[in-house]
Coordinates of C-alpha atoms and ligand atoms in Angstrom, one line a residue:
M1 CA 0.0 0.0 0.0
Q2 CA 2.9 2.4 1.0
S3 CA 4.6 1.7 -2.4
L4 CA 1.2 2.6 -4.3
D5 CA 1.0 5.9 -2.4
R6 CA 4.7 6.7 -3.1
V7 CA 3.8 6.2 -6.8
F8 CA 0.9 8.5 -6.7
E9 CA 2.8 11.0 -4.7
K10 CA 5.7 10.8 -7.1
S11 CA 3.5 11.3 -10.3
A12 CA 1.5 14.2 -8.5
R13 CA 4.6 16.1 -7.7
S14 CA 6.0 15.6 -11.2
L15 CA 2.8 16.9 -12.6
A16 CA 2.9 19.9 -10.1
K17 CA 6.3 20.6 -11.3
R18 CA 5.5 20.5 -14.9
T19 CA 2.2 22.8 -14.6
S20 CA 1.7 26.1 -13.3
R21 CA -1.8 27.0 -11.7
R22 CA -2.1 29.5 -14.3
S23 CA -1.6 27.0 -17.2
L24 CA -4.1 24.8 -15.4
L25 CA -6.7 27.6 -15.2
A26 CA -6.1 28.5 -18.9
S27 CA -6.7 24.9 -20.0
L28 CA -9.9 24.8 -18.0
G29 CA -11.1 27.9 -19.4
Q30 CA -10.5 26.7 -22.9
L31 CA -12.3 23.5 -22.2
L32 CA -15.3 25.1 -20.9
T33 CA -15.3 27.8 -23.7
G34 CA -15.1 24.9 -26.4
A35 CA -17.7 22.9 -24.6
A36 CA -20.2 26.2 -24.6
L37 CA -19.4 26.8 -28.4
L38 CA -19.8 23.2 -29.6
P39 CA -23.5 23.5 -30.7
L40 CA -22.9 26.4 -32.7
L41 CA -20.2 24.7 -34.7
P42 CA -21.2 24.3 -38.7
I43 CA -21.3 20.4 -38.1
D44 CA -23.6 18.2 -39.6
R45 CA -26.8 18.0 -37.8
T46 CA -29.0 16.2 -40.5
A47 CA -29.5 13.2 -38.0
R48 CA -31.9 15.5 -36.0
A49 CA -34.0 16.4 -39.1
Q50 CA -34.6 13.2 -40.9
S51 CA -38.0 12.0 -42.8
P52 CA -40.8 11.9 -40.4
A53 CA -41.8 8.7 -38.5
A54 CA -44.7 6.9 -40.2
G55 CA -47.9 8.6 -39.2
A56 CA -46.2 11.6 -37.8
K57 CA -48.7 14.5 -38.0
P58 CA -47.8 18.2 -37.7
T59 CA -49.7 20.1 -35.2
A60 CA -51.4 23.4 -35.7
D61 CA -48.7 25.2 -33.9
E62 CA -46.2 23.9 -36.4
Q63 CA -48.2 25.0 -39.3
S64 CA -48.3 28.4 -37.9
C65 CA -45.6 31.2 -38.9
A66 CA -46.2 32.6 -35.6
Y67 CA -44.8 29.5 -33.5
W68 CA -42.1 30.9 -31.2
K69 CA -39.3 28.5 -32.6
Y70 CA -39.9 29.9 -36.2
C71 CA -38.6 33.2 -35.0
A72 CA -35.7 33.3 -37.2
I73 CA -36.8 31.2 -40.2
D74 CA -37.0 32.4 -43.9
G75 CA -38.8 29.7 -46.0
F76 CA -41.7 27.2 -46.6
L77 CA -42.8 25.4 -43.4
C78 CA -41.9 21.6 -43.9
A79 CA -45.1 21.0 -41.7
C80 CA -47.3 22.2 -44.4
C81 CA -45.4 20.4 -47.3
G82 CA -45.8 16.7 -46.0
G83 CA -43.3 16.8 -43.2
T84 CA -43.2 18.2 -39.6
S85 CA -41.4 21.2 -38.0
T86 CA -38.6 18.8 -37.4
S87 CA -38.6 16.4 -40.3
C88 CA -38.1 16.7 -44.0
P89 CA -41.1 15.5 -46.2
P90 CA -40.4 12.1 -47.7
G91 CA -38.6 12.2 -51.1
T92 CA -36.5 15.1 -49.9
Q93 CA -32.9 15.3 -48.1
T94 CA -31.9 17.5 -45.3
S95 CA -29.2 20.1 -45.8
P96 CA -26.1 19.5 -43.7
I97 CA -25.3 23.1 -43.4
T98 CA -28.0 25.4 -41.9
W99 CA -28.8 28.9 -40.3
I100 CA -28.9 28.9 -36.4
G101 CA -31.1 31.4 -34.5
T102 CA -32.0 31.9 -31.1
C103 CA -35.7 32.0 -30.0
H104 CA -37.7 32.5 -27.0
N105 CA -40.2 30.2 -25.5
P106 CA -42.8 32.0 -23.9
G107 CA -44.2 28.8 -22.5
D108 CA -41.1 28.3 -20.0
G109 CA -39.5 31.5 -20.5
R110 CA -36.2 30.4 -21.8
D111 CA -34.2 30.9 -24.9
Y112 CA -33.3 28.2 -27.3
I113 CA -30.7 27.5 -30.0
V114 CA -32.6 26.4 -33.2
S115 CA -31.2 25.1 -36.3
Y116 CA -33.2 26.0 -39.7
N117 CA -32.1 23.0 -42.3
D118 CA -33.4 23.0 -45.6
C119 CA -35.0 20.1 -47.3
C120 CA -33.9 19.6 -51.0
G121 CA -34.2 17.6 -53.9
K122 CA -38.0 18.8 -54.9
V123 CA -39.2 22.0 -56.4
S124 CA -40.0 24.7 -53.9
C125 CA -43.2 23.6 -51.6
G126 CA -45.1 27.2 -52.0
D127 CA -47.2 26.5 -49.0
C128 CA -47.0 28.6 -45.7
F129 CA -44.1 30.9 -46.3
C130 CA -42.6 32.3 -43.4
N131 CA -40.2 35.1 -43.3
R132 CA -39.4 36.2 -39.6
N133 CA -35.7 36.8 -39.7
E134 CA -35.1 37.6 -36.0
G135 CA -31.5 38.4 -35.5
E136 CA -30.6 38.5 -39.2
K137 CA -28.0 40.8 -40.4
P138 CA -27.9 42.3 -44.1
M139 CA -26.3 40.2 -46.9
Y140 CA -22.8 41.8 -46.4
R141 CA -22.4 39.5 -43.3
L142 CA -23.3 36.3 -45.1
S143 CA -22.8 34.1 -41.9
R144 CA -25.5 36.2 -40.3
N145 CA -27.9 36.1 -43.1
N146 CA -30.5 33.7 -43.6
D147 CA -31.9 34.3 -47.2
V148 CA -29.8 31.6 -48.3
N149 CA -30.3 28.3 -49.9
W150 CA -28.7 25.6 -47.7
C151 CA -29.4 23.0 -50.5
M152 CA -26.3 24.3 -52.2
A153 CA -24.1 21.7 -50.3
N154 CA -26.4 18.8 -51.5
T155 CA -26.2 16.9 -54.7
E156 CA -30.0 17.9 -55.2
S157 CA -29.7 21.5 -54.5
N158 CA -33.2 22.3 -55.3
Y159 CA -34.8 24.1 -52.3
H160 CA -38.1 22.4 -51.1
C161 CA -39.0 23.9 -47.5
S162 CA -37.3 24.5 -44.1
V163 CA -37.7 22.6 -40.6
S164 CA -36.5 24.2 -37.3
V165 CA -34.7 21.7 -35.1
I166 CA -34.0 22.7 -31.2
L167 CA -30.2 22.3 -30.5
G168 CA -30.3 23.5 -26.8
V169 CA -31.0 25.9 -24.2
A170 CA -29.0 29.3 -24.9
E171 CA -27.1 30.2 -21.6
K172 CA -27.3 33.8 -20.7
Ligands
LIG201 N1 -33.2 29.0 -46.2 C1 -34.3 29.1 -47.2 C2 -33.9 29.9 -48.6 C3 -34.0 28.9 -49.4 C4 -33.9 29.4 -50.8 C5 -33.6 30.7 -50.9 C6 -33.6 31.9 -49.8 C7 -34.0 31.1 -48.6

């Protein structure tokens, strides 16, 4: 047992010699910042916006442009086009790149990070056009503008409609 204690003591002392408190705090800070920013990275979130489950029916809220989670959307609501607010209509593919917004849910008083994926591969749906654009900036700030066809990265680049997928709670 004593030898085990000695091994741990030795390795702890050697680690303490190699790292300062400041560098430890800096690494911890980097780790926390990285974890907080992870949901905002332009990573493939298509898994969250796949085809609707068999028999899935959109609610009246999902078909209304006034629904809180559509606060930053620009496009046709997939819930009116054969899909739901979170799933693309059958025969379309989800765009892997998206526009991200933050919407306030009056139901629980919290802000949520929402991803607006486009559904691609069919001509424009044409129903329930919804253009709310909260947080959008003019075209000269491309990454902050949502008037973009996110199907451009798909093999079928025709735009059909948009879904809105909640990614998480926005920390204040
Ligand atoms: N993201 C919706 C969209 C698609 C095509 C053109 C403008 C906006």
